[in-house]
PDB file of C-alpha atoms and ligand atoms in Angstrom:
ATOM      1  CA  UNK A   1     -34.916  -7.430  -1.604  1.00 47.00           C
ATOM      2  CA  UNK A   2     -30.954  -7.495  -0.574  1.00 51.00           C
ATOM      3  CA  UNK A   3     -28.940  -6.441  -3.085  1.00 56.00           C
ATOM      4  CA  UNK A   4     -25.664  -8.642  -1.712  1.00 61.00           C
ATOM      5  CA  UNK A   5     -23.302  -6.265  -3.655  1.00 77.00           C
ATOM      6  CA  UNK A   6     -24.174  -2.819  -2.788  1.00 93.00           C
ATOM      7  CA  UNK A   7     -21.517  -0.850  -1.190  1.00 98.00           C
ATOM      8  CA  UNK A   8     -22.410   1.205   1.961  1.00 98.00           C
ATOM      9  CA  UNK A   9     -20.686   4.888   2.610  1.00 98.00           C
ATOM     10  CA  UNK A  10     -20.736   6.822   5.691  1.00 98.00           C
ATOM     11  CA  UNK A  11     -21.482  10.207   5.510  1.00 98.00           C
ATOM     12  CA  UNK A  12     -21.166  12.781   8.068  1.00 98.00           C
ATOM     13  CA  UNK A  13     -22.356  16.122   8.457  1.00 98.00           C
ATOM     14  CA  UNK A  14     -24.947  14.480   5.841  1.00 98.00           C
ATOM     15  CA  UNK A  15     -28.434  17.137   6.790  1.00 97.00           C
ATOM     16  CA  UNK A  16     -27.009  19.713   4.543  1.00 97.00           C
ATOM     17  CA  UNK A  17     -24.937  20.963   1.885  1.00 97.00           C
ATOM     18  CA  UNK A  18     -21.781  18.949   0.393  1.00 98.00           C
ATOM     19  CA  UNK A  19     -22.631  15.765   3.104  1.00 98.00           C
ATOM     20  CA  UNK A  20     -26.086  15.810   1.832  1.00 98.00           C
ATOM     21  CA  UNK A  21     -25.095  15.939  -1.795  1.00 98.00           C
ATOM     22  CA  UNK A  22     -22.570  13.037  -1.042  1.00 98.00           C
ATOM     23  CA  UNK A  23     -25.912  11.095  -0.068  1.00 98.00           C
ATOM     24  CA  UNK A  24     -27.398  12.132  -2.975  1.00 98.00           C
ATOM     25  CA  UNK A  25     -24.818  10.862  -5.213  1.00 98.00           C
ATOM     26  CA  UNK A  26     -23.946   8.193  -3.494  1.00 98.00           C
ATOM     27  CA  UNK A  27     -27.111   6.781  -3.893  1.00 98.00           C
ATOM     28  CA  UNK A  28     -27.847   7.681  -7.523  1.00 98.00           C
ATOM     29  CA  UNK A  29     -24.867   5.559  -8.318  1.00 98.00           C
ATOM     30  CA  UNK A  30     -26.130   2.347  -6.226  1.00 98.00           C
ATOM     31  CA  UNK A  31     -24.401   2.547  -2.469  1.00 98.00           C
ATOM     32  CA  UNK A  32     -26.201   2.522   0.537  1.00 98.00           C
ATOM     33  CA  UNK A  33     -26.033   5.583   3.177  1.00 98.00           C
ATOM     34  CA  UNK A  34     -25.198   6.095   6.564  1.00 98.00           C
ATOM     35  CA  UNK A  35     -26.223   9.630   6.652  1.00 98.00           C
ATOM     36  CA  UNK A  36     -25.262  11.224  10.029  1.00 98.00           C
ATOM     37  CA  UNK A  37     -25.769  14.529  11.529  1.00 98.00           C
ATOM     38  CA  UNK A  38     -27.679  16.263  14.318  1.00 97.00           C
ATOM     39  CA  UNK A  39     -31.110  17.305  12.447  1.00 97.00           C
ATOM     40  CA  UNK A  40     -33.068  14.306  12.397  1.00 97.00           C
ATOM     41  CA  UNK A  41     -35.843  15.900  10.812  1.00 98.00           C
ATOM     42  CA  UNK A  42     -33.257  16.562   7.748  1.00 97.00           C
ATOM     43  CA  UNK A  43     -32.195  12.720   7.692  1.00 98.00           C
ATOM     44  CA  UNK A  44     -35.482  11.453   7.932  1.00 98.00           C
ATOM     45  CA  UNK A  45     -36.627  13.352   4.759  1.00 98.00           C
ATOM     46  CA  UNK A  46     -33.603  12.155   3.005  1.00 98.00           C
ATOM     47  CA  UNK A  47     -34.150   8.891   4.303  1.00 98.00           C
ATOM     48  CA  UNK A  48     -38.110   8.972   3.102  1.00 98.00           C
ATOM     49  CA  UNK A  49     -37.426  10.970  -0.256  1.00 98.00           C
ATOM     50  CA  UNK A  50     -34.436   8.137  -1.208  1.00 98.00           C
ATOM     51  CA  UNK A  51     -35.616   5.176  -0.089  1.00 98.00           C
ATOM     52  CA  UNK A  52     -34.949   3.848   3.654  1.00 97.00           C
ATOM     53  CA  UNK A  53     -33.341   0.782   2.172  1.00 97.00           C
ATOM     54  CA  UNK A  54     -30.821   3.395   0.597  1.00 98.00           C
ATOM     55  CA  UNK A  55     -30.680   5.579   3.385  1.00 98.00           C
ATOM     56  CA  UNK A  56     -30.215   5.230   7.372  1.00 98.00           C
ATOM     57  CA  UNK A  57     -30.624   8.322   9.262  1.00 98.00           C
ATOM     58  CA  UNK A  58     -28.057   8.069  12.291  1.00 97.00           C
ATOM     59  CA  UNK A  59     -28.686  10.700  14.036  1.00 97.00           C
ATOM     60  CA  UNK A  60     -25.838  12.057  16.931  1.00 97.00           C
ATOM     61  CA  UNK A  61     -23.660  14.855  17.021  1.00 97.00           C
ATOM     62  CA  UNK A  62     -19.856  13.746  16.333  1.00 97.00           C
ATOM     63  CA  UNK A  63     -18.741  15.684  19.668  1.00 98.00           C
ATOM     64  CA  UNK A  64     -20.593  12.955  21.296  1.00 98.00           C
ATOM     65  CA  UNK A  65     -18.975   9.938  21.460  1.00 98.00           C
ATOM     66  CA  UNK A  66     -21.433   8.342  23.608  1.00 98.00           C
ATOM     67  CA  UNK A  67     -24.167   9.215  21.208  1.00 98.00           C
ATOM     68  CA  UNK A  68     -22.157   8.431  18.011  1.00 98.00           C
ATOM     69  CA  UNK A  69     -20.939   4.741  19.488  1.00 98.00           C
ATOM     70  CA  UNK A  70     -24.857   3.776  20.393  1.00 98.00           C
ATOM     71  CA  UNK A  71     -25.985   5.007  16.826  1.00 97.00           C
ATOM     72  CA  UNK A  72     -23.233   3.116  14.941  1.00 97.00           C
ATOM     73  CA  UNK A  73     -23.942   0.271  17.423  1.00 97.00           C
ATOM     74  CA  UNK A  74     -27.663   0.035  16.078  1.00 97.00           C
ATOM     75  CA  UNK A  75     -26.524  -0.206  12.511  1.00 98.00           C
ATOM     76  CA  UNK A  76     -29.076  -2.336  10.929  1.00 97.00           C
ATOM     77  CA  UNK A  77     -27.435  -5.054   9.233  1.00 97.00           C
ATOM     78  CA  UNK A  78     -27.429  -3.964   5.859  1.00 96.00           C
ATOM     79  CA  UNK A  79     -25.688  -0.731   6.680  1.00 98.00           C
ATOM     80  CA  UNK A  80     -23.213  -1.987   8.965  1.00 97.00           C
ATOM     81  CA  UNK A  81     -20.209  -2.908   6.537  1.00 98.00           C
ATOM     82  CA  UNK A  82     -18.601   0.375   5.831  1.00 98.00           C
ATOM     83  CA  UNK A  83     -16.765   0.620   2.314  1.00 98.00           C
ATOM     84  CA  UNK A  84     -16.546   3.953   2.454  1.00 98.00           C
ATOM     85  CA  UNK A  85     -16.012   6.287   4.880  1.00 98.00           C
ATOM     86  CA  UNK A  86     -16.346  10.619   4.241  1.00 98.00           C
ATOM     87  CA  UNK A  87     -15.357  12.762   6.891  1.00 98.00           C
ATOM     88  CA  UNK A  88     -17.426  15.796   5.804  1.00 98.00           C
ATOM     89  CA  UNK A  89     -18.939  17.575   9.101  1.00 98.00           C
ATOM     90  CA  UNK A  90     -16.781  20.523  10.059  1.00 98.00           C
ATOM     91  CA  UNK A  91     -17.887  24.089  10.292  1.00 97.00           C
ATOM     92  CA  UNK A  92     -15.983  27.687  10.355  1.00 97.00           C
ATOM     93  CA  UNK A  93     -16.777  29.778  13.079  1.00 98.00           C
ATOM     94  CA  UNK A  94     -16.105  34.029  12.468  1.00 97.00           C
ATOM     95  CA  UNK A  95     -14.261  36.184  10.195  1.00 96.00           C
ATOM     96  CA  UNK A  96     -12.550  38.254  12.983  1.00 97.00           C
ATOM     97  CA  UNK A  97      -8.556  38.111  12.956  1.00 97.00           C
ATOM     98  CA  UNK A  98      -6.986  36.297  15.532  1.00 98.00           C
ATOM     99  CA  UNK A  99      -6.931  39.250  18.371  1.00 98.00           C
ATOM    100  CA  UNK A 100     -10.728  39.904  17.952  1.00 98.00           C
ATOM    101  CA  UNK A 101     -11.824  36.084  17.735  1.00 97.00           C
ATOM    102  CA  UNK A 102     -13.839  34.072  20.302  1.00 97.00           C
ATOM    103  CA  UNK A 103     -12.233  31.423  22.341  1.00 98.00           C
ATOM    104  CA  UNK A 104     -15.147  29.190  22.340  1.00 98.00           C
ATOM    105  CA  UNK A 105     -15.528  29.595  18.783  1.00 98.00           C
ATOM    106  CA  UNK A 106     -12.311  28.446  17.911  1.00 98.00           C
ATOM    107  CA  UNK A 107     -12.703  25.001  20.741  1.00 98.00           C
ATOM    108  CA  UNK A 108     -16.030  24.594  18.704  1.00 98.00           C
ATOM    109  CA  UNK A 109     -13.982  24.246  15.688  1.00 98.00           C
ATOM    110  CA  UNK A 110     -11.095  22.292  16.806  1.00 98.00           C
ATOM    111  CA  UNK A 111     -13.625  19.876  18.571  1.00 98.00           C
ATOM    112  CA  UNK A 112     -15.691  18.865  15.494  1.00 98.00           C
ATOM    113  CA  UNK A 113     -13.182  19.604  12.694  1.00 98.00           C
ATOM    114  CA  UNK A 114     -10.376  17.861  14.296  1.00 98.00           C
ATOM    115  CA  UNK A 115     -11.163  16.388  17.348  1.00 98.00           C
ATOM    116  CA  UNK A 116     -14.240  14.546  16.070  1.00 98.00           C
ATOM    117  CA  UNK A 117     -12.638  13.858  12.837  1.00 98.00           C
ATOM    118  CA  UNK A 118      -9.702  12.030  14.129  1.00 98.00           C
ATOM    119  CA  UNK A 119     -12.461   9.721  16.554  1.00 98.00           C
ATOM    120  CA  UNK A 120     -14.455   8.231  14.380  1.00 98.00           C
ATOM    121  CA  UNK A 121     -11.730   7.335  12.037  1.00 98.00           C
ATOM    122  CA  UNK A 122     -10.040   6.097  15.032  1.00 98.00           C
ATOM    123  CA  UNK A 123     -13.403   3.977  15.776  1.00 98.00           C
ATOM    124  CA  UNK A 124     -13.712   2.746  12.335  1.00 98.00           C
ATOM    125  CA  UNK A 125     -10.066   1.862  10.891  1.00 98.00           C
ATOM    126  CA  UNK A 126     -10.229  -1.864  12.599  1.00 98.00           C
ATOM    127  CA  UNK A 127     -13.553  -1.977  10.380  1.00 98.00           C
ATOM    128  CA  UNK A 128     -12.120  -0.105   7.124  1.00 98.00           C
ATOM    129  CA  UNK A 129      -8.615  -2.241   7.317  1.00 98.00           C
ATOM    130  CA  UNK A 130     -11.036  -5.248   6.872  1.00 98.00           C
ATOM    131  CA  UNK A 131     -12.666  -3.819   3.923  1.00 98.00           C
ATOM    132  CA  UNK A 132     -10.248  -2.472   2.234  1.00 98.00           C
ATOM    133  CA  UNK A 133     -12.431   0.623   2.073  1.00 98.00           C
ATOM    134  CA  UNK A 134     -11.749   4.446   0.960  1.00 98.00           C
ATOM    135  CA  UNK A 135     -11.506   7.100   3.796  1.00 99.00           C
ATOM    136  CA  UNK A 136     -12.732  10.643   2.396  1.00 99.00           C
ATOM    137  CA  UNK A 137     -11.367  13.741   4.315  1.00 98.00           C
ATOM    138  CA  UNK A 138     -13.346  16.923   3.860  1.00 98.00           C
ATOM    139  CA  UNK A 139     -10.329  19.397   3.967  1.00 98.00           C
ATOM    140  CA  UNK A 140     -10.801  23.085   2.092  1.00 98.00           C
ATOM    141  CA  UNK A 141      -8.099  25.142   0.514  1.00 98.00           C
ATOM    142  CA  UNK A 142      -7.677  26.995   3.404  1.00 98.00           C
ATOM    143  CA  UNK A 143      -5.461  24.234   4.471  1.00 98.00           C
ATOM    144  CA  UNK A 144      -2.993  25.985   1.514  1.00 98.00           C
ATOM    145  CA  UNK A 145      -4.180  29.464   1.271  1.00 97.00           C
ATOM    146  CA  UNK A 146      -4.135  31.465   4.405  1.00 96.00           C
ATOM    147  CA  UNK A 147      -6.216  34.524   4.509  1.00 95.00           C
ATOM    148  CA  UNK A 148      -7.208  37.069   7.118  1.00 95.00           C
ATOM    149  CA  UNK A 149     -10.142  35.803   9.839  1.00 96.00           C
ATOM    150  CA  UNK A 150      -8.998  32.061   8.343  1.00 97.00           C
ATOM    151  CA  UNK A 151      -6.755  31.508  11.432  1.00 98.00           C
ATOM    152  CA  UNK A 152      -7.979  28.437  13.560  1.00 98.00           C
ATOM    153  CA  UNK A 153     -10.484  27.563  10.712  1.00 98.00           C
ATOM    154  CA  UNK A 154      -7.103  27.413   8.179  1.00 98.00           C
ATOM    155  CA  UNK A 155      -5.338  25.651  11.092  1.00 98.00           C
ATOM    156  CA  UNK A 156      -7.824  22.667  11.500  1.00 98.00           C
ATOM    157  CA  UNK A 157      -8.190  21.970   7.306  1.00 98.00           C
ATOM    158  CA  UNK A 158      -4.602  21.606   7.920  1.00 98.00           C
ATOM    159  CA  UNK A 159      -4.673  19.435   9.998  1.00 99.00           C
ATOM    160  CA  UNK A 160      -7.080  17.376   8.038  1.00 99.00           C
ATOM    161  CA  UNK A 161      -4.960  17.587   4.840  1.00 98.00           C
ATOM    162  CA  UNK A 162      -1.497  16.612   6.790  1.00 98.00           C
ATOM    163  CA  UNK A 163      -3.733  13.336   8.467  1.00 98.00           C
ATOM    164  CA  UNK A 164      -5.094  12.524   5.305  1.00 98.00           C
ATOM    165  CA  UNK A 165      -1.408  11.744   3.898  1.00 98.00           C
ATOM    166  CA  UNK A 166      -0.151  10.557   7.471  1.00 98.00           C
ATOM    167  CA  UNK A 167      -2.817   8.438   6.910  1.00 98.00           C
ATOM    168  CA  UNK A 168      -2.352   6.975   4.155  1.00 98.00           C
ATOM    169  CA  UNK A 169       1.644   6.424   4.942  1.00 98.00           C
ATOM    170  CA  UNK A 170       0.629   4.297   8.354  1.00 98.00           C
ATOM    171  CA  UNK A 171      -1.739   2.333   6.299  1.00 98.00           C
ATOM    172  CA  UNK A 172       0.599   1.479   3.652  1.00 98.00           C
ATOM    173  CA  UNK A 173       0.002  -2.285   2.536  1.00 98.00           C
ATOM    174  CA  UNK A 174      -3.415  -2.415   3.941  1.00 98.00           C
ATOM    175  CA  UNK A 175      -5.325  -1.212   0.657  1.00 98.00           C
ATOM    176  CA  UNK A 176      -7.135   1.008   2.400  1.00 98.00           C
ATOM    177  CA  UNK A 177      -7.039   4.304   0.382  1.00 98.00           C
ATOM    178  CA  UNK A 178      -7.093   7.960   1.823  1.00 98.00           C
ATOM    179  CA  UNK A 179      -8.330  11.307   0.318  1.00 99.00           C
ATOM    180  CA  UNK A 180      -7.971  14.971   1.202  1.00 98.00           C
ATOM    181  CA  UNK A 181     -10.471  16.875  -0.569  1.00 98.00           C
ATOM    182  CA  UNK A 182      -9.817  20.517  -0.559  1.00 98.00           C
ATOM    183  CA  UNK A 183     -12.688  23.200  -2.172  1.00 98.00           C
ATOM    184  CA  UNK A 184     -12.544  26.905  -2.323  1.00 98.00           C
ATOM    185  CA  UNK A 185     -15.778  28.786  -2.422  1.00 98.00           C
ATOM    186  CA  UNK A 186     -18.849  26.303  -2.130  1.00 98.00           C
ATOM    187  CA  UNK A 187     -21.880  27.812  -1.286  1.00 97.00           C
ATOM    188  CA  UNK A 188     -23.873  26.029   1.185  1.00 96.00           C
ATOM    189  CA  UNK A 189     -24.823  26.580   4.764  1.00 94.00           C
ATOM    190  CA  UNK A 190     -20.936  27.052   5.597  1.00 96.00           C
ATOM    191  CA  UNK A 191     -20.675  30.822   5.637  1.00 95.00           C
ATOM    192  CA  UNK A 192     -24.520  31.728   7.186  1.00 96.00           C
ATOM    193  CA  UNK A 193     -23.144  29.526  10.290  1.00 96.00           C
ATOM    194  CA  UNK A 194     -19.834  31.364   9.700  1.00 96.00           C
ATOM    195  CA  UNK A 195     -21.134  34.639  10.034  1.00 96.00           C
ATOM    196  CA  UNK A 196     -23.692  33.592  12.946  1.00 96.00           C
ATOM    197  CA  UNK A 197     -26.642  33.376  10.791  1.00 97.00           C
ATOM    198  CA  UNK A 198     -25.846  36.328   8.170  1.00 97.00           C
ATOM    199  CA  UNK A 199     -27.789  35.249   5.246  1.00 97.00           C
ATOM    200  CA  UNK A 200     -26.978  38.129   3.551  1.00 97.00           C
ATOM    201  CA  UNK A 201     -23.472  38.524   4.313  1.00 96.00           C
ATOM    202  CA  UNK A 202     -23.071  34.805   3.082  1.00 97.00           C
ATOM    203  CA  UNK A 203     -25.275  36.390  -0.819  1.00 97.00           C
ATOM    204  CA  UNK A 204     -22.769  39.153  -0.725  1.00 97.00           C
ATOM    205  CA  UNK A 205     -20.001  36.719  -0.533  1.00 96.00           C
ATOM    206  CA  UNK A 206     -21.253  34.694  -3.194  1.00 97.00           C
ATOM    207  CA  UNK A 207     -23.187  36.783  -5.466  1.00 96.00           C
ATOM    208  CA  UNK A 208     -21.787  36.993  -9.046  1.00 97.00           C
ATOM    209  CA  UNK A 209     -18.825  34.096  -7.917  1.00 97.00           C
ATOM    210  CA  UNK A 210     -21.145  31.156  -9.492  1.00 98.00           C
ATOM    211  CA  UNK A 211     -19.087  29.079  -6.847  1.00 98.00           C
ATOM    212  CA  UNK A 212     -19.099  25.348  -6.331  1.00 98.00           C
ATOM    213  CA  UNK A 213     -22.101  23.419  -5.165  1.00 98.00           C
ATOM    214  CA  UNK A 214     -22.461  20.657  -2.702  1.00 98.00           C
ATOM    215  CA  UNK A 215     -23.530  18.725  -6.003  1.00 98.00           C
ATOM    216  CA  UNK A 216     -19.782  19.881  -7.538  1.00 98.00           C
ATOM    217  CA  UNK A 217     -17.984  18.246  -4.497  1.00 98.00           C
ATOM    218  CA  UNK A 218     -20.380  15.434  -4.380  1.00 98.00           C
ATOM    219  CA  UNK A 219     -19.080  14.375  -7.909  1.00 98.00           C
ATOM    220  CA  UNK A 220     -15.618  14.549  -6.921  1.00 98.00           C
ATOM    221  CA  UNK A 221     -16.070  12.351  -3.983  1.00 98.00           C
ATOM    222  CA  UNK A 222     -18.318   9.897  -5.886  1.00 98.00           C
ATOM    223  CA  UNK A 223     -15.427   9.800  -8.062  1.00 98.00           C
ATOM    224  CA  UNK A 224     -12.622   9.374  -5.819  1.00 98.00           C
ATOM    225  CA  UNK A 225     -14.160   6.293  -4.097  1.00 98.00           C
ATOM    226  CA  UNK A 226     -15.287   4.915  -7.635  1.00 98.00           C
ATOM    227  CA  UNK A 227     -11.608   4.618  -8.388  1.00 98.00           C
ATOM    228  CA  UNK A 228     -10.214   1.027  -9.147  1.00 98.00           C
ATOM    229  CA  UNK A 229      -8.322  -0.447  -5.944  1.00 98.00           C
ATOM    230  CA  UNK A 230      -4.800   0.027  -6.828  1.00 98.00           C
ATOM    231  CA  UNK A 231      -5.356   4.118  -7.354  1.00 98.00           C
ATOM    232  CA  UNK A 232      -5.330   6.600  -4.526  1.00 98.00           C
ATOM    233  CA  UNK A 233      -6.220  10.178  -5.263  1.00 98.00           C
ATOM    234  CA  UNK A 234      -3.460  11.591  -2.348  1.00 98.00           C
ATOM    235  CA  UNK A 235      -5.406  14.849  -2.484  1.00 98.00           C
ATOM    236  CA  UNK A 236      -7.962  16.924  -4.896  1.00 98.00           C
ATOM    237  CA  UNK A 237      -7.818  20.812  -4.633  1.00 98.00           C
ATOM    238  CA  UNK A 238     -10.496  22.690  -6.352  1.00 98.00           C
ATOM    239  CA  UNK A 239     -12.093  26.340  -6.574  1.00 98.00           C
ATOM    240  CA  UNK A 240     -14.972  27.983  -8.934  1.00 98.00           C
ATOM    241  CA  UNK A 241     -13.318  29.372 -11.472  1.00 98.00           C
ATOM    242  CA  UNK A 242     -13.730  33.423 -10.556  1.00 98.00           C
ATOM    243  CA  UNK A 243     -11.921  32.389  -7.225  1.00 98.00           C
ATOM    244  CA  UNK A 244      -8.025  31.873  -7.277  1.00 97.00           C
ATOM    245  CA  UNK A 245      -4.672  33.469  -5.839  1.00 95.00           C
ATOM    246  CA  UNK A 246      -4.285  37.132  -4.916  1.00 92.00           C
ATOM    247  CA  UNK A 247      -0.497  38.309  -3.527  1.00 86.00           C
ATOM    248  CA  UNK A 248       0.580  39.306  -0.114  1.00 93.00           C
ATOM    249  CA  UNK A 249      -0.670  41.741   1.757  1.00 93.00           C
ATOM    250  CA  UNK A 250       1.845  44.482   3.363  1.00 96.00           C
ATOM    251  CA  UNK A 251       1.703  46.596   6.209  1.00 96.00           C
ATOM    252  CA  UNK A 252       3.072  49.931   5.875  1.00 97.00           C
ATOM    253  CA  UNK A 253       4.325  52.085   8.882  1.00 96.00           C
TER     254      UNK A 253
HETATM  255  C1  8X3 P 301     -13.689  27.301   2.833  1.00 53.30           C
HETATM  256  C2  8X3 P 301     -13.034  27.691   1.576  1.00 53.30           C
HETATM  257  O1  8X3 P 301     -12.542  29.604  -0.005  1.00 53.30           O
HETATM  258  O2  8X3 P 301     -14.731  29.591   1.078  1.00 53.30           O
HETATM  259  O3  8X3 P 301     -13.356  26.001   3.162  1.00 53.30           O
HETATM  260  O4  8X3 P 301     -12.757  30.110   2.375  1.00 53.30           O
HETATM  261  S1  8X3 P 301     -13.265  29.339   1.255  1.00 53.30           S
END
């Protein structure tokens, strides 16, 4: 049966880790899904373990505009108001400084986390003026921090924090509301793909941290979006608690 006032998010980046968690919460506390991302396998479980009247799978990769436009296109009806929108998918690429990083890495990463990003919001604002709805930008505290082999990774969560309030300043009066969601140390799929596939560089990194899960950040998003209409979380930074500040580092000749 329709349920006329269910609110529909849009989730990318949703097979795995903090997008997947978003779908999780999202529908625990009564929305509808667009879960996007490139595994449909992934979505399709999600979609079959949830409900598929919670949960559309739209499967594309956001470099692919073509792709993403035909999927969002074929929105079944129920999904196709968005209230909600949460720019999750991004990626970091290496842990090499600057001089010893890959080229194509760094395009890779300026493509999806930036590139992408900026699209489909582009796509969707016509759509999310109308609803008034609540734009969630997955930034990271990198945006803040930098640190060594962060470079181009630290450069794009920038960006993604500074659009989040540029944002929100160009829509000013349209009651659309605009979040930059910065996390430290999550652990999820982010530094095996980092690292190439290191699973156990990505354990060392972790081990004895207990850092953030996807779950963590899903709350925090959940909440942010839950807000009343006339309250706009600007930004949320956040870290596990045995992660914080260290001071410069100095090179002695
Ligand atoms: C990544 C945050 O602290 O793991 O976005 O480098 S951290």
């Amino acid at each position: 049966m329709k349920e006329i006032n269910m609110k529909t998010v849009l989730v990318t980046g949703a097979t795995a880790g903090i997008g997947e968690a978003c779908a999780r919460a999202f529908v625990k506390a009564g929305w509808r899904v667009v879960a996007t991302g490139r595994r449909a396998e992934r979505l399709e479980a999600l979609a079959s373990e949830l409900g598929a009247d919670k949960v559309h799978p739209c499967v594309f990769d956001v470099r692919d505009e073509a792709a993403r436009d035909a999927a969002l296109a074929a929105l079944p009806e129920d999904f196709a108001q968005i209230d909600c929108l949460v720019n999750n998918a991004g990626l970091a690429l290496g842990t090499q400084p600057a001089q010893k990083s890959d080229l194509a890495e760094w395009k890779t990463m300026i493509e999806t986390n930036v590139t992408s990003l900026v699209s489909l919001t582009h796509k969707l604002l016509p759509a999310l003026i109308e609803r008034k709805a609540v734009i969630v930008n997955l930034s990271s505290v990198a945006a803040t921090y930098p640190y060594t082999g962060g470079n181009v990774y630290g450069g794009t969560k920038a960006f993604v924090r500074q659009f989040s309030l540029g944002l929100r300043s160009d829509l000013s009066g349209t009651g659309v509301r605009v979040t930059s969601i910065e996390p430290g140390m999550v652990e999820t799929e982010f530094t095996v793909i980092r690292t190439g596939g290191d699973k156990e560089a990505s354990d060392r990194l972790y081990a004895g941290v207990n850092p953030l899960t996807g779950a963590d950040i899903a709350d925090v998003v959940l909440w942010v979006a839950s807000q009343p209409p006339h309250v706009n979380i600007n930004a949320l930074e956040l870290m596990p608690v045995n992660q914080s500040f260290a001071g410069f580092q100095v090179a002695r000749e």
